[in-house]
PDB file of C-alpha atoms in Angstrom:
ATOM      1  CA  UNK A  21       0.000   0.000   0.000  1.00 55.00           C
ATOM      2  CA  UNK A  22       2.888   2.248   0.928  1.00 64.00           C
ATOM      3  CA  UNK A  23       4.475   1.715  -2.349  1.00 66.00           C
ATOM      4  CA  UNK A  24       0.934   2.460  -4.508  1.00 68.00           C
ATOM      5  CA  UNK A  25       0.744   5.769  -2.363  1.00 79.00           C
ATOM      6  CA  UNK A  26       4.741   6.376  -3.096  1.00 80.00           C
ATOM      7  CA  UNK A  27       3.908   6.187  -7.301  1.00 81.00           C
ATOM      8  CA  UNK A  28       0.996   8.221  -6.980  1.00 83.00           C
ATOM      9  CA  UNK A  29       2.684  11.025  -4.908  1.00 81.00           C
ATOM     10  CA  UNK A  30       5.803  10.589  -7.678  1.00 80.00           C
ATOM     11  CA  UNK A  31       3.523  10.501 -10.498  1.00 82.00           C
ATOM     12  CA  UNK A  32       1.597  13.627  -8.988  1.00 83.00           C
ATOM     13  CA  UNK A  33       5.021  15.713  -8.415  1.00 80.00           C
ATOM     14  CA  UNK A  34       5.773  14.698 -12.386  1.00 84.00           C
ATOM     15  CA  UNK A  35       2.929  16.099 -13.451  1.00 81.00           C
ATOM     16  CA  UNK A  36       2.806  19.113 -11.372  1.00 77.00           C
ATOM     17  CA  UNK A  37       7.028  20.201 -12.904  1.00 83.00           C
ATOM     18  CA  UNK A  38       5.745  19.388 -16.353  1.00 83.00           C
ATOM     19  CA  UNK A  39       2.483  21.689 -15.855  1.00 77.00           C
ATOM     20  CA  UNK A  40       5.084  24.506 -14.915  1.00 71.00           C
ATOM     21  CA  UNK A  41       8.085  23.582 -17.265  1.00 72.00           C
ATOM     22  CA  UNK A  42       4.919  23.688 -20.526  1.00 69.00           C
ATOM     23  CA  UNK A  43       3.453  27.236 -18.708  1.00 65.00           C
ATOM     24  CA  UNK A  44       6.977  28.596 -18.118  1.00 65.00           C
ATOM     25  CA  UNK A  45       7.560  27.836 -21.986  1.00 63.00           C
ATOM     26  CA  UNK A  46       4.229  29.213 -23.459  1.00 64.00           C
ATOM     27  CA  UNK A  47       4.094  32.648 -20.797  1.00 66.00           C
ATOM     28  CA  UNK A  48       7.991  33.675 -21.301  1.00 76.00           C
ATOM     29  CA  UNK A  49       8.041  37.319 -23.373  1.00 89.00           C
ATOM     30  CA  UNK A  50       9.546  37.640 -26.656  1.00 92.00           C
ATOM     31  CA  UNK A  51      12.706  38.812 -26.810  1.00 92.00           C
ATOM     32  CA  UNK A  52      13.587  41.128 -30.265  1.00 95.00           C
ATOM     33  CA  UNK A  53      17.158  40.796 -29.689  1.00 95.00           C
ATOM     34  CA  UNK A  54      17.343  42.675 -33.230  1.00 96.00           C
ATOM     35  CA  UNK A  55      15.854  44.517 -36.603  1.00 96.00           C
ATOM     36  CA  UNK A  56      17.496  44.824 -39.510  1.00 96.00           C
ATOM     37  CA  UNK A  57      15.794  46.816 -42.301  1.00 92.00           C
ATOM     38  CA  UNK A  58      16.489  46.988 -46.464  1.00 91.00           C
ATOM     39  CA  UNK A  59      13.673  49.193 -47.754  1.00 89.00           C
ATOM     40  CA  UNK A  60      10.172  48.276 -47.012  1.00 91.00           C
ATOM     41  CA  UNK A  61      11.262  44.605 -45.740  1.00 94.00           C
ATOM     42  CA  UNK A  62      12.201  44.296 -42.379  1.00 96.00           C
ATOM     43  CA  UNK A  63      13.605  41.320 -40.299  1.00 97.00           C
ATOM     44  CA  UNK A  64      13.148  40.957 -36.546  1.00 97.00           C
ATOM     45  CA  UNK A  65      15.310  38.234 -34.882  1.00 97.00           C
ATOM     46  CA  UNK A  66      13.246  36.809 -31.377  1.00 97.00           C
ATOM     47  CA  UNK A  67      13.649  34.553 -29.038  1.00 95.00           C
ATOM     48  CA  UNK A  68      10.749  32.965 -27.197  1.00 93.00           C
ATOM     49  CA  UNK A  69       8.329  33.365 -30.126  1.00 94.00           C
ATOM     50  CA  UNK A  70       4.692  31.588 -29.389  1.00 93.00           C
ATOM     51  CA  UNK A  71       4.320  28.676 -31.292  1.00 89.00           C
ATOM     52  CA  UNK A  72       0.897  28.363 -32.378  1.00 91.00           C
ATOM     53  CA  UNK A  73      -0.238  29.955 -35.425  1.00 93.00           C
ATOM     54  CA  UNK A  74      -2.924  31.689 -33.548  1.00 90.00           C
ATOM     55  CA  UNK A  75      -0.599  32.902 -30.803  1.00 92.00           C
ATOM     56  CA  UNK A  76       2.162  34.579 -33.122  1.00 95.00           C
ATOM     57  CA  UNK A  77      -1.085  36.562 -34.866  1.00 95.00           C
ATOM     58  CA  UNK A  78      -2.102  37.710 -31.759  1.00 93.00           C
ATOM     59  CA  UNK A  79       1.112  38.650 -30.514  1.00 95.00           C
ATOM     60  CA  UNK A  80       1.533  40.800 -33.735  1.00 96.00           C
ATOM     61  CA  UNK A  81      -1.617  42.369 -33.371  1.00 95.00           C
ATOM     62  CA  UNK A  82      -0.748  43.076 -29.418  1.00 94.00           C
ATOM     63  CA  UNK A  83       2.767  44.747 -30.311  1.00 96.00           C
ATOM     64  CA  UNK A  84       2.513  46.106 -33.940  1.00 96.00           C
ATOM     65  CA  UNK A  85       1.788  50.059 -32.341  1.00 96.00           C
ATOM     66  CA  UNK A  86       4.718  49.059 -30.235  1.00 97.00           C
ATOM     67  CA  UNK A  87       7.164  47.822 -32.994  1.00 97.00           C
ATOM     68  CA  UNK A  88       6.250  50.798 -35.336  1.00 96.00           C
ATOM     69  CA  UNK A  89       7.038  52.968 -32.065  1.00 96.00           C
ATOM     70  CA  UNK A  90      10.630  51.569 -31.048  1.00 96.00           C
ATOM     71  CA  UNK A  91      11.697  50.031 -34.395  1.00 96.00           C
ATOM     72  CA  UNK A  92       9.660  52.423 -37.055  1.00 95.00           C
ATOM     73  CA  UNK A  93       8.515  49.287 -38.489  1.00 95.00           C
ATOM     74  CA  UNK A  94       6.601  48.407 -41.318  1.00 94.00           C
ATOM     75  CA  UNK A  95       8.166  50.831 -43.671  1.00 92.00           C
ATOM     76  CA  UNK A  96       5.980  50.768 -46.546  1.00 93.00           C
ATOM     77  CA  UNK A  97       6.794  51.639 -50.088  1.00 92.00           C
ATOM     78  CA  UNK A  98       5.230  54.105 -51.774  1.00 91.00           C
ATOM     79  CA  UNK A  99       2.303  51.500 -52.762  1.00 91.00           C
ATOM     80  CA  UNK A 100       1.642  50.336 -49.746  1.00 90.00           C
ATOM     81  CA  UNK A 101       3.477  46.807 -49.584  1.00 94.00           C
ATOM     82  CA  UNK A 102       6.046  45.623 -46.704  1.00 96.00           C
ATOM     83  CA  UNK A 103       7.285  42.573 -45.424  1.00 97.00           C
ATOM     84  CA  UNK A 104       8.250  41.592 -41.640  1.00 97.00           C
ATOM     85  CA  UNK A 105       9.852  38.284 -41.142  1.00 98.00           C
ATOM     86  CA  UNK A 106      10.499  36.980 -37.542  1.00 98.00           C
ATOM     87  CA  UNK A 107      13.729  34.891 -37.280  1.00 97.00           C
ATOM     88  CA  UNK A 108      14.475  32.918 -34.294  1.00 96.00           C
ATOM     89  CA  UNK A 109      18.000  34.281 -33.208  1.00 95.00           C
ATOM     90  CA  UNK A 110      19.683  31.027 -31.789  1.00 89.00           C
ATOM     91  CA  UNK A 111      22.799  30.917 -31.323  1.00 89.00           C
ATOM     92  CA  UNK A 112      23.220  34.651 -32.165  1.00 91.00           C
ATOM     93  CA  UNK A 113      25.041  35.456 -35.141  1.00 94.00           C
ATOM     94  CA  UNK A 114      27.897  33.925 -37.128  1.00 92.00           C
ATOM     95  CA  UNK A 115      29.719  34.002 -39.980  1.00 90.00           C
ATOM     96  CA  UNK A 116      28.171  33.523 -43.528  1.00 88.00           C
ATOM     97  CA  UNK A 117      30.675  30.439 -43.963  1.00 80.00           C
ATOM     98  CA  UNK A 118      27.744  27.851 -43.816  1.00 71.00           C
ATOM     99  CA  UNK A 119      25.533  27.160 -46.731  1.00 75.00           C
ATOM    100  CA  UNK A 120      22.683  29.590 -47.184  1.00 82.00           C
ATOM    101  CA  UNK A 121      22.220  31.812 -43.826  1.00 91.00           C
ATOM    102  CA  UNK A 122      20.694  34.945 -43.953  1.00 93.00           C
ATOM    103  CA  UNK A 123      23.321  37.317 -43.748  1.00 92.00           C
ATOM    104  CA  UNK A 124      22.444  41.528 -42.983  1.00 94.00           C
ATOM    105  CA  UNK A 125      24.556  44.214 -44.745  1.00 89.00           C
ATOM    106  CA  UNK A 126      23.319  46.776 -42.673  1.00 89.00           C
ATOM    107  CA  UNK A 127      26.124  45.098 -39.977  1.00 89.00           C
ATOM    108  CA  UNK A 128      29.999  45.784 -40.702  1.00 88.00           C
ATOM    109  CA  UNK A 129      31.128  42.867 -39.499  1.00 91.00           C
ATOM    110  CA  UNK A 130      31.841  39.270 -40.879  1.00 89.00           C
ATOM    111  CA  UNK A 131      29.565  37.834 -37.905  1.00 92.00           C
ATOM    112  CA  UNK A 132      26.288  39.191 -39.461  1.00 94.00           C
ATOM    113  CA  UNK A 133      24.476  36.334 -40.938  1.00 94.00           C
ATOM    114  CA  UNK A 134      21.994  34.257 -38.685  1.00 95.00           C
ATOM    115  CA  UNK A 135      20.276  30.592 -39.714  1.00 93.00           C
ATOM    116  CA  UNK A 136      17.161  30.757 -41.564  1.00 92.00           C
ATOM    117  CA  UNK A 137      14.753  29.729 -38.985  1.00 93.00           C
ATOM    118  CA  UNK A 138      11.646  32.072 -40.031  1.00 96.00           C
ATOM    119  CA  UNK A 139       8.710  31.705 -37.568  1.00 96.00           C
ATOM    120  CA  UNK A 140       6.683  34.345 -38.581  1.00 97.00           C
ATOM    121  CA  UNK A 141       6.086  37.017 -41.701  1.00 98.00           C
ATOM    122  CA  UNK A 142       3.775  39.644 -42.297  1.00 97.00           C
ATOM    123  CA  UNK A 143       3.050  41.068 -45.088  1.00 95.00           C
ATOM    124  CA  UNK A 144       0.735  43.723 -47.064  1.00 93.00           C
ATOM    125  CA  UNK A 145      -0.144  44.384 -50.437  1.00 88.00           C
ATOM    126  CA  UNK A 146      -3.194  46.113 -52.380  1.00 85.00           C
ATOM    127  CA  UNK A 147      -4.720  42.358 -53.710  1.00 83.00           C
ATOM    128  CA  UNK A 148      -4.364  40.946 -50.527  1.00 83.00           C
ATOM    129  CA  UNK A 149      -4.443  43.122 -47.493  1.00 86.00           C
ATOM    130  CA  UNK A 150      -2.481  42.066 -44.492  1.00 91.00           C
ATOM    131  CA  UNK A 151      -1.704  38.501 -44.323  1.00 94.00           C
ATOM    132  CA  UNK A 152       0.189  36.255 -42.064  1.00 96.00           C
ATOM    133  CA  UNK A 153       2.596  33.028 -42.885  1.00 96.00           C
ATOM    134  CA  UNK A 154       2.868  31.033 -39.874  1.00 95.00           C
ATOM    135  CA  UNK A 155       3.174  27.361 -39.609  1.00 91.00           C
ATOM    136  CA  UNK A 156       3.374  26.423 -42.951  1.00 90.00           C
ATOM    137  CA  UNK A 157       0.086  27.967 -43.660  1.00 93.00           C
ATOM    138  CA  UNK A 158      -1.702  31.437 -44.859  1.00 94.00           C
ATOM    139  CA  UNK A 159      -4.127  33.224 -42.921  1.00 95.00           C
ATOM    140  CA  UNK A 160      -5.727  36.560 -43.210  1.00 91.00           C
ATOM    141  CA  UNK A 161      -8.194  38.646 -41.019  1.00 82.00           C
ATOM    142  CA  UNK A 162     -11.597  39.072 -42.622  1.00 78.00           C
ATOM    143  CA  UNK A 163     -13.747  42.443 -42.002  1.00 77.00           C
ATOM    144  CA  UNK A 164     -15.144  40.944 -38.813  1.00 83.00           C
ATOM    145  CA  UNK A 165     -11.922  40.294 -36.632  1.00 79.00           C
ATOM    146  CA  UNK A 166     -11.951  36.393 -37.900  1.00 84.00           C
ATOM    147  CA  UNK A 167      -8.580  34.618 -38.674  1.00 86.00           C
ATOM    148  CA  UNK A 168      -9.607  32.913 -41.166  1.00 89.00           C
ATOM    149  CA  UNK A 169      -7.142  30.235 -43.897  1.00 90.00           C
ATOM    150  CA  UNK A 170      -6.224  31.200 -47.298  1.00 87.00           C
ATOM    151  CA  UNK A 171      -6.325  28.562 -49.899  1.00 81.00           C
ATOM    152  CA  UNK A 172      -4.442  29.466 -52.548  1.00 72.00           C
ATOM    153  CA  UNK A 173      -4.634  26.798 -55.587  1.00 61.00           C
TER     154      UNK A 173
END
């Protein structure tokens, strides 16, 4: 009897860390270590990025005042298009010596190329409006608020 009581308890405590260790992962704030701009396309590197689909949207909608405050982003062109893309910083940034990293010329240093893990991009144009690329899919918010999936045959 001692020894049921003993797994339970165990089993109860494992539980109970894993709760916290899963809400210490989904609650921490991003972190924009970074922007780097060329033109109207801009590229934020974050750590701690949500990871559902619907959380990254709402965390843009939450902080886009905020990121055209302190970063003066989305710089549109003259039409009206601009493109953010959220990169997930890593390891920080290295030299553009492995295949295909995203390297920034805006940085005067050989260490200015990070690798191309894109979590997130924004985007607005005339035909389509703003729409979001998250999770291998394409989503848009319709005139009511919804989030709503664009096929695209």
């Amino acid at each position: 009897m001692a020894m049921m009581n003993r797994k339970i308890l165990f089993s109860l405590l494992m539980f109970c860390i894993l709760t916290f260790y899963i809400a210490w992962l989904l609650l921490r704030p991003v972190d924009i270590v970074a922007v780097h701009e060329n033109r109207h396309f801009s590229s934020v590197l974050v750590n701690n990025f949500p990871f559902t689909t619907r959380g990254k949207i709402e965390w843009w909608l939450q902080n886009k005042d905020m990121l055209k405050e302190r970063y003066g982003i989305p710089k549109p062109a003259s039409y009206g298009n601009f493109s953010i893309t959220f990169w997930l910083f890593g390891d920080g940034y290295k030299e553009e010596g492995k295949y295909d990293r995203r390297c920034f010329n805006d940085m005067k240093t050989k260490v200015n190329c990070i690798e191309k893990d894109i979590v997130f991009n924004v985007r607005n144009s005339k035909n389509m409006g703003v729409v979001f690329f998250a999770n291998g899919g394409i989503y848009r918010i319709d005139k009511n608020g919804k989030i709503t999936q664009v096929n695209i045959d």
